[in-house]
Amino acid sequence: MNQKDEVHALSERLLVASHKGQLQNVVQLINKGAEVAVTKFGRSPLHLAAHKGHIEVVQVLLRAGCDLDIQDDGGQTALHRAAVQGNTQVISALLQESCALDRQDKDGNTALHEVSWHGFSQSVKLLVKAGANVHAKNKAGNTALHLACQNGHTQSTKVLLLGGSQPDTPNQAGDTCLHVAARYNHLSIIRILLGAFCSVSHKNLAGDTPLHVAAALNHKKTVSLLLEAGADSRICNNAGHTALDLAREHNSPQVALLLTKAPQSFVRGRSARKRREKLKAEGRAQSVPRDEMLPSKECGSAADDTPSSERASKKIYLSQPSLSDPLRRREARHSSALHRRKGKLRGVSPHTSFLPHNYKAYQLYTLYRGKDGRIMQAPLNGCRCEPLISKLENQLEATKEEMKTEIHAVQDLMNSKMGQLDHSNKHQMRTLEKLTLERARAERSQCQQRIEQKAVQERQECQKRQVGLYLCLYTRANYFSMLIVLHLSCCCRSRSSALSGDRRHRASSLDRSKSQGRTKGRGAVEVCAEQPVPSCAQERDNMQTVKVTQYFFEAVSTQMERWYERKLREARRQAEQKAQVDRAALLDRIAHLEDELSVLRQN
């Protein structure tokens, strides 16, 4: 095993030890030179230790220089993995090492989104204090406040509102946090949002207000709260339906009755809406003017968002009215008088018991944290434009972050598109080269096959012609020789038959004319004796004629053979010339295809 394999084995063991929280093994493996490896899902040892909550292992890995912001296949960092489990110690350790707070995963969620979704209010507080962007949106357009309102986490919602989150920020569907809370019927969240002066008449993309949503889902208490807050029941959505129409359409008689009696029953709600609009116009809705939005005891776990804690916060909310509420002026004066009496009884001067948040409730104010950790308010001595300026600055920062996010997203998209185009172009070029080469090879093989087939065919035709000519000459020679032989045999037979006939005739004439003289008999004998001499001469002439004829046919056959050989040479020469022409055409075609291929490669 070489050194590279040893380091790889140590890295694999480091992953296992980090996952199981084996501190001693982690320290030993790091000292042995183990490098940071990743699993098949792209998770480093820091991801595994942060997810399991092994704070000591996390601290050792951080001291060893492990990358804080490495992302797995889902785009999550170690901070995301710790936020999913709500490990405040791990989150604090990562924040102390200055990890990236607003890194988004593949769904666009930051660590603040994760802790807000699960309701870990202490983790939310840590991230907000560290400077996490409360205006960051995921791919659905939801902020961390949307997710906290959706799951009904009251403490997380309060912390996010105090951290500067805007409750009227819409998501991609146009829903604000009040829409979400009304849809899931979270009454405590609705009260908190209404206390933060959120808009009750904001419309989503479908034109529905929170009152439309609550009426369609038969949420009677939510409808009652919204009407008390000044929601207008006469607003129509994009389909031209009011909240009363939706309640009737979804068979909600109680909600319909409540909406029907709304103009008579909730006159106070309309005055509250006017008061809220007036406060917004004065710039007083920049922060929450309620002293009980963040309790004095800091509780940072998901248990704070249980129904019992919601009921407790509800009691506190109902029992402690806002000092900045104009309708509670008399109660505020009464409470201040009680404070004076208690101070006198305890021997404390009334001026020392008066804190800045106990008077001048109608002036502009600023928030500060007291010695006991509670959020206080004090009169704002300065320009009235400062809240608006701070609001504009926050909006500008949020817009900058959104623009940066959009630019990065567009850049990533363009890079991915360009990479895909480059990959597809290279693949097409390789495919085109292969096709061109295959086509050239196929055409070359086809041309060679055609040339070979043509040569074979011409050779066979020449052989057939040669065989046919040879057979023709041979049959002609045999035919002529047979004719001569037959002619000679016929001549010999005719002559022999003529001679025999003459002999018989002469013998019969001798027998008949015995009475005639010897002179006649001698003349006949002399004639018979003289006849064979011309027959031998004729046979000699015939033999000479046959020899001459044979010599003639031999000369003719030799001349025909020479003519055939000459024709065969001419045919071969023509075939070779044609093959050379075809070969030259094939070479030209191959050169043309190679030129086209080189041009394609250059392009």
Coordinates of C-alpha atoms in Angstrom, one line a residue:
M1 CA 0.0 0.0 0.0
N2 CA 1.5 3.3 -1.0
Q3 CA 1.2 6.6 0.8
K4 CA -1.8 7.8 -1.2
D5 CA -3.8 4.7 -0.2
E6 CA -2.8 5.1 3.4
V7 CA -4.0 8.8 3.4
H8 CA -7.3 7.7 1.8
A9 CA -7.8 5.0 4.4
L10 CA -7.1 7.5 7.2
S11 CA -9.6 10.0 5.6
E12 CA -12.3 7.3 5.5
R13 CA -11.7 6.5 9.2
L14 CA -11.9 10.2 10.0
L15 CA -15.4 10.3 8.5
V16 CA -16.5 7.4 10.6
A17 CA -15.0 8.7 13.8
S18 CA -16.5 12.2 13.2
H19 CA -20.0 10.6 12.6
K20 CA -19.8 8.6 15.8
G21 CA -18.3 11.4 17.9
Q22 CA -15.0 9.5 18.8
L23 CA -12.9 12.4 19.9
Q24 CA -9.7 10.4 20.6
N25 CA -9.8 8.7 17.2
V26 CA -10.4 12.0 15.5
V27 CA -7.4 13.6 17.2
Q28 CA -5.1 10.6 16.4
L29 CA -6.2 10.5 12.8
I30 CA -5.6 14.2 12.3
N31 CA -2.1 13.8 13.9
K32 CA -1.4 11.0 11.5
G33 CA -2.1 13.2 8.5
A34 CA -5.6 12.3 7.6
E35 CA -7.0 14.7 5.0
V36 CA -10.6 16.0 4.8
A37 CA -12.6 13.6 2.6
V38 CA -16.3 13.7 1.6
T39 CA -18.9 11.0 1.5
K40 CA -20.9 10.0 -1.6
F41 CA -23.3 12.8 -0.7
G42 CA -20.5 15.4 -0.5
R43 CA -20.5 15.7 3.3
S44 CA -17.3 16.4 5.1
P45 CA -16.5 15.3 8.7
L46 CA -17.6 18.7 9.9
H47 CA -21.0 18.1 8.3
L48 CA -21.4 14.8 10.1
A49 CA -20.2 16.0 13.5
A50 CA -22.3 19.2 13.3
H51 CA -25.4 17.1 12.4
K52 CA -24.9 14.7 15.3
G53 CA -24.1 17.6 17.8
H54 CA -20.6 16.4 18.7
I55 CA -19.4 19.8 19.9
E56 CA -15.9 18.6 20.9
V57 CA -15.3 16.9 17.6
V58 CA -16.5 20.1 15.8
Q59 CA -14.0 22.2 17.8
V60 CA -11.2 19.9 17.0
L61 CA -12.0 19.9 13.3
L62 CA -12.2 23.7 13.4
R63 CA -8.8 24.0 15.0
A64 CA -7.4 21.6 12.4
G65 CA -8.5 24.0 9.7
C66 CA -11.5 22.2 8.2
D67 CA -13.3 24.2 5.6
L68 CA -16.4 25.8 7.2
D69 CA -18.4 26.7 4.1
I70 CA -18.0 23.5 2.0
Q71 CA -21.4 22.4 0.6
D72 CA -22.7 18.9 0.1
D73 CA -24.7 17.7 -2.8
G74 CA -27.8 19.4 -1.4
G75 CA -25.9 22.7 -1.1
Q76 CA -25.9 22.6 2.7
T77 CA -23.0 23.7 4.9
A78 CA -22.2 22.5 8.4
L79 CA -24.2 25.4 9.7
H80 CA -27.3 24.1 7.8
R81 CA -26.8 20.6 9.3
A82 CA -26.5 22.1 12.8
A83 CA -29.5 24.3 12.3
V84 CA -31.7 21.4 11.3
Q85 CA -31.0 19.8 14.7
G86 CA -31.0 23.0 16.6
N87 CA -27.6 22.5 18.1
T88 CA -27.0 25.9 19.7
Q89 CA -23.5 25.0 20.9
V90 CA -22.4 23.9 17.4
I91 CA -24.0 26.9 15.9
S92 CA -22.1 29.2 18.3
A93 CA -18.8 27.5 17.6
L94 CA -19.3 27.9 13.8
L95 CA -20.4 31.5 14.3
Q96 CA -17.3 32.2 16.3
E97 CA -15.2 30.9 13.4
S98 CA -17.0 33.4 11.1
C99 CA -18.7 30.9 8.9
A100 CA -21.0 32.1 6.0
L101 CA -24.4 33.0 7.5
D102 CA -26.5 33.5 4.3
R103 CA -25.3 30.5 2.2
Q104 CA -28.3 29.0 0.5
D105 CA -28.8 25.3 -0.3
K106 CA -30.4 23.9 -3.5
D107 CA -33.8 25.0 -2.3
G108 CA -32.6 28.5 -1.5
N109 CA -32.9 28.0 2.3
T110 CA -30.4 29.5 4.7
A111 CA -29.6 28.3 8.2
L112 CA -32.1 30.9 9.5
H113 CA -34.8 29.3 7.3
E114 CA -34.0 25.9 8.9
V115 CA -34.1 27.0 12.5
S116 CA -37.2 29.1 11.9
W117 CA -39.0 26.2 10.2
H118 CA -38.2 23.9 13.1
G119 CA -38.9 26.5 15.8
F120 CA -35.5 26.7 17.6
S121 CA -35.9 30.2 18.9
Q122 CA -32.6 30.2 20.7
S123 CA -30.8 29.3 17.5
V124 CA -32.8 32.0 15.7
K125 CA -31.7 34.5 18.3
L126 CA -28.0 33.5 17.8
L127 CA -28.2 33.8 14.0
V128 CA -30.0 37.2 14.2
K129 CA -27.5 38.6 16.6
A130 CA -24.7 37.3 14.4
G131 CA -26.1 39.4 11.5
A132 CA -28.0 36.8 9.4
N133 CA -30.1 38.3 6.7
V134 CA -33.7 38.2 7.9
H135 CA -34.9 39.3 4.4
A136 CA -33.3 36.4 2.5
K137 CA -35.8 34.4 0.5
N138 CA -35.8 30.8 -0.7
K139 CA -36.8 29.6 -4.1
A140 CA -40.5 29.8 -3.1
G141 CA -40.0 33.4 -2.1
N142 CA -40.5 32.7 1.6
T143 CA -38.5 34.4 4.3
A144 CA -37.6 32.9 7.6
L145 CA -40.7 34.8 9.1
H146 CA -43.0 33.0 6.6
L147 CA -41.7 29.6 7.8
A148 CA -42.0 30.4 11.5
C149 CA -45.6 31.7 10.9
Q150 CA -46.5 28.7 8.9
N151 CA -45.5 26.3 11.7
G152 CA -46.8 28.5 14.5
H153 CA -43.6 29.2 16.3
T154 CA -44.4 32.2 18.4
Q155 CA -41.0 32.8 20.0
S156 CA -39.2 32.5 16.7
T157 CA -41.6 34.9 15.2
K158 CA -41.0 37.5 17.9
V159 CA -37.3 37.2 17.6
L160 CA -37.4 37.7 13.8
L161 CA -39.7 40.7 14.1
L162 CA -37.4 42.3 16.7
G163 CA -34.5 41.5 14.3
G164 CA -36.0 43.7 11.6
S165 CA -38.0 41.2 9.5
Q166 CA -40.8 42.7 7.5
P167 CA -44.2 41.0 8.0
D168 CA -45.6 42.4 4.7
T169 CA -43.0 40.9 2.5
P170 CA -44.7 38.7 -0.1
N171 CA -43.5 35.3 -1.4
Q172 CA -43.8 34.2 -5.0
A173 CA -47.6 33.5 -4.5
G174 CA -48.0 37.0 -3.2
D175 CA -48.8 35.8 0.4
T176 CA -47.6 37.8 3.3
C177 CA -46.9 36.3 6.8
L178 CA -50.5 37.2 7.8
H179 CA -51.8 35.2 4.8
V180 CA -49.8 32.2 5.9
A181 CA -50.9 32.5 9.6
A182 CA -54.5 32.9 8.5
R183 CA -54.3 29.8 6.3
Y184 CA -53.0 27.6 9.1
N185 CA -55.2 29.2 11.8
H186 CA -52.3 30.2 14.2
L187 CA -54.1 32.7 16.4
S188 CA -51.1 33.6 18.5
I189 CA -49.0 34.3 15.4
I190 CA -51.9 36.5 14.0
R191 CA -52.0 38.5 17.2
I192 CA -48.2 39.0 17.1
L193 CA -48.3 40.1 13.5
L194 CA -51.2 42.5 14.1
G195 CA -49.3 43.9 17.0
A196 CA -46.4 44.6 14.6
F197 CA -48.8 46.7 12.5
C198 CA -48.8 44.4 9.4
S199 CA -51.2 45.1 6.6
V200 CA -54.6 43.4 6.9
S201 CA -55.7 44.4 3.4
H202 CA -52.7 43.1 1.4
K203 CA -53.6 41.0 -1.6
N204 CA -51.8 38.0 -3.0
L205 CA -51.5 37.1 -6.7
A206 CA -55.1 35.8 -6.7
G207 CA -56.3 39.0 -5.1
D208 CA -57.2 37.4 -1.8
T209 CA -56.6 39.2 1.5
P210 CA -56.0 37.3 4.7
L211 CA -59.7 37.6 5.4
H212 CA -60.5 35.8 2.1
V213 CA -58.2 33.0 3.1
A214 CA -59.6 32.6 6.6
A215 CA -63.2 32.7 5.3
A216 CA -62.6 30.1 2.7
L217 CA -61.1 27.7 5.2
N218 CA -63.9 28.3 7.9
H219 CA -61.5 29.8 10.5
K220 CA -64.0 31.6 12.6
K221 CA -61.6 33.0 15.3
T222 CA -59.1 34.1 12.7
V223 CA -61.9 36.0 10.9
S224 CA -63.0 37.6 14.1
L225 CA -59.4 38.7 14.9
L226 CA -59.0 40.2 11.4
L227 CA -62.3 42.0 11.6
E228 CA -61.3 43.5 15.0
A229 CA -58.0 44.6 13.5
G230 CA -59.9 46.5 10.8
A231 CA -60.0 44.1 7.8
D232 CA -62.4 45.3 5.2
S233 CA -65.0 42.5 4.3
R234 CA -66.0 44.3 1.1
I235 CA -62.7 43.9 -0.7
C236 CA -63.1 41.7 -3.8
N237 CA -60.4 39.3 -5.2
N238 CA -59.5 38.8 -8.8
A239 CA -62.6 36.7 -9.4
G240 CA -64.8 39.4 -8.0
H241 CA -65.7 37.5 -4.8
T242 CA -65.7 39.0 -1.3
A243 CA -64.9 37.1 1.9
L244 CA -68.6 36.6 2.4
D245 CA -69.0 35.0 -1.0
L246 CA -66.2 32.6 -0.3
A247 CA -67.7 31.7 3.1
R248 CA -71.1 30.9 1.4
E249 CA -69.4 29.0 -1.4
H250 CA -67.5 26.8 1.1
N251 CA -70.6 26.2 3.3
S252 CA -69.3 28.1 6.4
P253 CA -72.5 29.5 7.9
Q254 CA -70.9 30.8 11.1
V255 CA -68.2 32.7 9.3
A256 CA -70.8 34.0 6.9
L257 CA -72.9 35.2 9.8
L258 CA -69.9 36.8 11.3
L259 CA -69.1 38.6 8.1
T260 CA -72.7 39.7 7.6
K261 CA -72.7 41.3 11.1
A262 CA -69.3 42.8 10.6
P263 CA -70.4 46.4 9.7
Q264 CA -72.5 46.6 12.9
S265 CA -70.3 44.6 15.3
F266 CA -66.8 45.8 14.5
V267 CA -67.0 49.6 14.3
R268 CA -64.1 49.6 16.7
G269 CA -62.1 47.5 14.2
R270 CA -62.5 50.3 11.6
S271 CA -61.2 52.8 14.0
A272 CA -58.3 50.5 14.8
R273 CA -57.5 50.3 11.1
K274 CA -57.5 54.0 10.8
R275 CA -55.2 54.3 13.8
R276 CA -52.8 51.8 12.3
E277 CA -52.8 53.6 9.0
K278 CA -52.1 56.9 10.8
L279 CA -49.2 55.3 12.7
K280 CA -47.8 53.9 9.6
A281 CA -47.9 57.3 7.9
E282 CA -46.0 58.8 10.9
G283 CA -43.3 56.1 10.6
R284 CA -44.1 54.5 13.9
A285 CA -44.3 50.9 12.6
Q286 CA -40.6 50.5 12.2
S287 CA -40.3 48.3 15.3
V288 CA -42.7 46.6 17.6
P289 CA -43.9 49.0 20.4
R290 CA -44.8 46.2 22.7
D291 CA -42.8 45.4 25.8
E292 CA -43.9 41.8 26.0
M293 CA -42.8 40.7 22.5
L294 CA -39.6 39.3 23.9
P295 CA -39.9 37.9 27.4
S296 CA -37.2 38.6 30.0
K297 CA -36.2 35.0 30.4
E298 CA -34.4 33.9 27.3
C299 CA -35.6 30.5 26.3
G300 CA -34.0 29.1 23.1
S301 CA -35.5 25.7 22.3
A302 CA -38.4 24.4 20.3
A303 CA -40.3 23.7 23.6
D304 CA -41.0 27.4 23.9
D305 CA -43.3 27.2 20.9
T306 CA -45.6 24.6 22.5
P307 CA -49.3 25.3 22.9
S308 CA -48.8 25.9 26.7
S309 CA -46.3 28.6 26.0
E310 CA -48.6 30.1 23.4
R311 CA -51.4 30.2 26.0
A312 CA -49.0 31.9 28.5
S313 CA -47.9 34.5 25.9
K314 CA -51.5 35.0 25.1
K315 CA -52.3 35.8 28.7
I316 CA -49.4 38.1 28.9
Y317 CA -50.5 39.8 25.7
L318 CA -54.0 40.3 26.9
S319 CA -53.0 41.4 30.4
Q320 CA -50.3 43.9 29.4
P321 CA -51.6 46.5 26.9
S322 CA -49.2 48.6 24.8
L323 CA -48.1 51.9 26.3
S324 CA -48.1 53.4 22.8
D325 CA -51.7 52.5 22.2
P326 CA -53.9 55.7 22.3
L327 CA -56.8 53.7 23.5
R328 CA -54.9 52.6 26.7
R329 CA -53.9 56.1 27.8
R330 CA -55.9 55.9 31.0
E331 CA -54.6 52.5 31.9
A332 CA -51.0 53.7 31.3
R333 CA -51.5 56.6 33.7
H334 CA -53.0 54.3 36.3
S335 CA -50.0 52.0 36.1
S336 CA -47.6 54.9 36.4
A337 CA -49.4 56.1 39.5
L338 CA -49.2 52.6 40.9
H339 CA -45.4 52.6 40.3
R340 CA -45.1 55.9 42.1
R341 CA -46.9 54.6 45.1
K342 CA -44.8 51.5 45.2
G343 CA -41.7 53.6 45.0
K344 CA -42.8 55.8 47.9
L345 CA -43.6 52.7 50.0
R346 CA -40.2 51.2 49.3
G347 CA -38.4 54.5 50.1
V348 CA -37.3 55.2 46.5
S349 CA -37.7 58.5 44.9
P350 CA -40.3 58.7 42.1
H351 CA -37.8 59.9 39.6
T352 CA -35.5 56.9 40.0
S353 CA -38.4 54.5 39.3
F354 CA -39.4 56.3 36.1
L355 CA -37.7 54.7 33.1
P356 CA -37.6 56.3 29.7
H357 CA -40.2 53.8 28.3
N358 CA -42.8 54.8 30.9
Y359 CA -43.7 58.3 29.5
K360 CA -44.2 60.1 26.3
A361 CA -45.9 57.2 24.5
Y362 CA -46.9 59.3 21.6
Q363 CA -43.5 60.5 20.6
L364 CA -41.1 58.8 18.3
Y365 CA -39.1 56.3 20.2
T366 CA -36.1 54.1 19.9
L367 CA -35.4 50.6 21.3
Y368 CA -32.7 49.7 23.7
R369 CA -31.8 46.8 26.0
G370 CA -32.0 47.3 29.7
K371 CA -29.7 45.8 32.4
D372 CA -32.0 42.8 32.9
G373 CA -31.9 42.1 29.1
R374 CA -35.4 43.3 28.3
I375 CA -36.2 45.5 25.3
M376 CA -37.0 49.0 26.3
Q377 CA -38.2 52.1 24.4
A378 CA -37.1 55.7 24.9
P379 CA -38.1 59.0 23.3
L380 CA -36.2 59.7 20.1
N381 CA -34.5 63.1 20.2
G382 CA -33.8 63.8 16.7
C383 CA -35.2 64.0 13.2
R384 CA -38.5 62.3 12.4
C385 CA -36.9 61.0 9.2
E386 CA -34.5 58.7 10.9
P387 CA -37.0 55.7 11.0
L388 CA -37.8 56.3 7.4
I389 CA -34.1 56.5 6.6
S390 CA -33.3 53.3 8.5
K391 CA -36.2 51.6 6.7
L392 CA -34.9 52.7 3.4
E393 CA -31.4 51.6 4.3
N394 CA -32.8 48.2 5.3
Q395 CA -34.7 48.0 2.1
L396 CA -31.7 49.1 0.1
E397 CA -29.5 46.4 1.8
A398 CA -32.2 43.8 1.2
T399 CA -32.5 44.9 -2.5
K400 CA -28.7 44.7 -2.8
E401 CA -28.6 41.2 -1.4
E402 CA -31.5 40.2 -3.7
M403 CA -29.7 41.7 -6.7
K404 CA -26.5 39.9 -5.7
T405 CA -28.4 36.7 -5.3
E406 CA -30.1 37.1 -8.6
I407 CA -26.9 38.0 -10.4
H408 CA -25.1 35.0 -8.9
A409 CA -28.1 32.8 -9.9
V410 CA -28.0 34.2 -13.4
Q411 CA -24.3 33.7 -13.6
D412 CA -24.6 30.1 -12.4
L413 CA -27.4 29.5 -14.8
M414 CA -25.4 31.0 -17.7
N415 CA -22.3 29.0 -16.8
S416 CA -24.3 25.8 -16.6
K417 CA -26.0 26.6 -19.9
M418 CA -22.6 27.5 -21.6
G419 CA -21.1 24.3 -20.2
Q420 CA -24.0 22.3 -21.5
L421 CA -23.7 23.9 -24.9
D422 CA -20.0 23.3 -25.0
H423 CA -20.4 19.7 -24.0
S424 CA -23.1 19.2 -26.6
N425 CA -21.0 20.9 -29.3
K426 CA -18.0 18.7 -28.5
H427 CA -20.3 15.6 -28.5
Q428 CA -21.7 16.7 -31.9
M429 CA -18.3 17.2 -33.3
R430 CA -17.1 13.8 -32.1
T431 CA -20.2 12.2 -33.5
L432 CA -19.8 14.1 -36.9
E433 CA -16.2 13.0 -37.1
K434 CA -17.1 9.4 -36.5
L435 CA -19.9 9.6 -39.0
T436 CA -17.7 11.2 -41.6
L437 CA -14.9 8.6 -41.1
E438 CA -17.4 5.8 -41.3
R439 CA -18.9 7.2 -44.4
A440 CA -15.5 7.6 -46.0
R441 CA -14.6 4.0 -45.1
A442 CA -17.9 2.7 -46.4
E443 CA -17.5 4.6 -49.7
R444 CA -13.9 3.4 -50.0
S445 CA -14.9 -0.2 -49.4
Q446 CA -17.8 0.1 -51.8
C447 CA -15.6 1.6 -54.5
Q448 CA -13.0 -1.2 -54.0
Q449 CA -15.7 -3.8 -54.1
R450 CA -17.2 -2.3 -57.3
I451 CA -13.7 -2.2 -58.9
E452 CA -13.0 -5.8 -57.9
Q453 CA -16.5 -6.9 -59.1
K454 CA -16.0 -5.2 -62.4
A455 CA -12.6 -6.6 -62.9
V456 CA -13.8 -10.1 -62.1
Q457 CA -16.8 -9.7 -64.3
E458 CA -14.7 -8.5 -67.3
R459 CA -12.2 -11.3 -66.7
Q460 CA -15.0 -13.8 -66.7
E461 CA -16.5 -12.3 -69.9
C462 CA -13.0 -12.5 -71.6
Q463 CA -12.7 -16.1 -70.5
K464 CA -16.2 -16.8 -71.8
R465 CA -15.3 -15.1 -75.1
Q466 CA -12.1 -17.0 -75.4
V467 CA -13.7 -20.4 -74.7
G468 CA -16.5 -19.6 -77.1
L469 CA -14.1 -18.6 -79.9
Y470 CA -12.0 -21.6 -79.2
L471 CA -15.0 -23.9 -79.4
C472 CA -16.2 -22.2 -82.5
L473 CA -12.9 -22.6 -84.3
Y474 CA -12.6 -26.1 -83.1
T475 CA -16.0 -27.1 -84.2
R476 CA -15.5 -25.3 -87.6
A477 CA -12.2 -27.2 -88.1
N478 CA -13.8 -30.5 -87.2
Y479 CA -16.8 -29.7 -89.4
F480 CA -14.6 -29.0 -92.4
S481 CA -12.5 -32.0 -91.8
M482 CA -15.5 -34.2 -91.5
L483 CA -17.0 -32.7 -94.7
I484 CA -13.7 -33.5 -96.6
V485 CA -13.6 -37.0 -95.2
L486 CA -17.2 -37.6 -96.1
H487 CA -16.7 -36.1 -99.5
L488 CA -13.7 -38.3 -100.2
S489 CA -15.4 -41.4 -98.9
C490 CA -18.4 -40.7 -101.1
C491 CA -16.2 -40.2 -104.2
C492 CA -14.3 -43.4 -103.5
R493 CA -17.5 -45.3 -103.1
S494 CA -19.0 -43.9 -106.2
R495 CA -15.9 -44.7 -108.2
S496 CA -15.7 -48.2 -106.8
S497 CA -19.4 -48.8 -107.5
A498 CA -18.9 -47.5 -111.1
L499 CA -15.9 -49.7 -111.7
S500 CA -17.7 -52.8 -110.3
G501 CA -20.8 -52.0 -112.5
D502 CA -18.6 -51.7 -115.5
R503 CA -16.9 -54.9 -114.7
R504 CA -20.2 -56.7 -114.3
H505 CA -21.5 -55.1 -117.5
R506 CA -18.5 -56.2 -119.4
A507 CA -18.5 -59.7 -118.0
S508 CA -22.1 -60.0 -119.0
S509 CA -21.4 -58.6 -122.4
L510 CA -18.5 -61.1 -122.7
D511 CA -20.8 -64.0 -121.7
R512 CA -23.4 -62.9 -124.1
S513 CA -21.1 -62.2 -127.0
K514 CA -19.0 -65.3 -126.9
S515 CA -19.7 -65.7 -130.4
Q516 CA -18.0 -62.5 -131.2
G517 CA -14.3 -62.4 -132.0
R518 CA -11.3 -62.3 -129.8
T519 CA -10.5 -58.8 -131.0
K520 CA -13.6 -57.5 -129.2
G521 CA -12.8 -59.6 -126.1
R522 CA -9.3 -58.3 -126.1
G523 CA -10.5 -54.7 -126.4
A524 CA -12.7 -55.2 -123.4
V525 CA -10.0 -56.7 -121.4
E526 CA -7.7 -53.9 -122.3
V527 CA -10.3 -51.4 -121.2
C528 CA -10.8 -53.1 -117.9
A529 CA -7.0 -53.3 -117.4
E530 CA -6.6 -49.6 -118.2
Q531 CA -9.3 -48.4 -115.8
P532 CA -7.5 -48.7 -112.4
V533 CA -4.6 -46.5 -113.4
P534 CA -6.7 -43.3 -113.4
S535 CA -8.3 -44.3 -110.0
C536 CA -4.9 -44.3 -108.2
A537 CA -4.0 -40.9 -109.7
Q538 CA -7.3 -39.6 -108.4
E539 CA -6.7 -41.0 -105.0
R540 CA -3.2 -39.3 -105.0
D541 CA -4.8 -36.1 -106.0
N542 CA -7.4 -36.4 -103.3
M543 CA -4.8 -37.1 -100.6
Q544 CA -2.9 -34.0 -101.8
T545 CA -6.1 -32.0 -101.6
V546 CA -6.7 -33.2 -98.1
K547 CA -3.2 -32.2 -97.0
V548 CA -3.6 -28.8 -98.6
T549 CA -6.9 -28.3 -96.9
Q550 CA -5.4 -29.4 -93.5
Y551 CA -2.6 -27.0 -94.0
F552 CA -5.1 -24.2 -94.8
F553 CA -7.2 -24.9 -91.7
E554 CA -4.1 -25.0 -89.6
A555 CA -3.0 -21.7 -90.9
V556 CA -6.5 -20.3 -90.4
S557 CA -6.6 -21.6 -86.8
T558 CA -3.2 -20.1 -86.0
Q559 CA -4.3 -16.8 -87.4
M560 CA -7.5 -17.0 -85.3
E561 CA -5.6 -17.8 -82.2
R562 CA -3.3 -14.8 -82.8
W563 CA -6.3 -12.6 -83.4
Y564 CA -8.0 -13.9 -80.2
E565 CA -4.8 -13.3 -78.2
R566 CA -4.6 -9.8 -79.6
K567 CA -8.2 -9.1 -78.7
L568 CA -7.6 -10.5 -75.2
R569 CA -4.7 -8.2 -74.7
E570 CA -6.8 -5.3 -75.8
A571 CA -9.6 -6.2 -73.4
R572 CA -7.1 -6.5 -70.5
R573 CA -5.6 -3.2 -71.4
Q574 CA -9.0 -1.5 -71.5
A575 CA -9.9 -3.1 -68.1
E576 CA -6.7 -1.9 -66.6
Q577 CA -7.3 1.6 -67.9
K578 CA -10.8 1.6 -66.6
A579 CA -9.6 0.4 -63.2
Q580 CA -7.0 3.2 -63.1
V581 CA -9.7 5.7 -63.9
D582 CA -12.0 4.4 -61.2
R583 CA -9.1 4.4 -58.7
A584 CA -8.3 8.0 -59.5
A585 CA -11.9 9.0 -59.1
L586 CA -12.0 7.2 -55.7
L587 CA -8.8 8.9 -54.6
D588 CA -10.3 12.3 -55.6
R589 CA -13.5 11.5 -53.6
I590 CA -11.4 10.4 -50.5
A591 CA -9.4 13.6 -50.7
H592 CA -12.6 15.7 -51.0
L593 CA -14.0 14.0 -47.9
E594 CA -10.8 14.5 -46.0
D595 CA -10.9 18.2 -46.9
E596 CA -14.5 18.5 -45.6
L597 CA -13.5 16.7 -42.4
S598 CA -10.6 19.1 -41.8
V599 CA -12.9 22.1 -42.4
L600 CA -15.4 20.7 -39.9
R601 CA -12.6 20.1 -37.3
Q602 CA -11.4 23.7 -37.8
N603 CA -15.0 25.0 -37.3

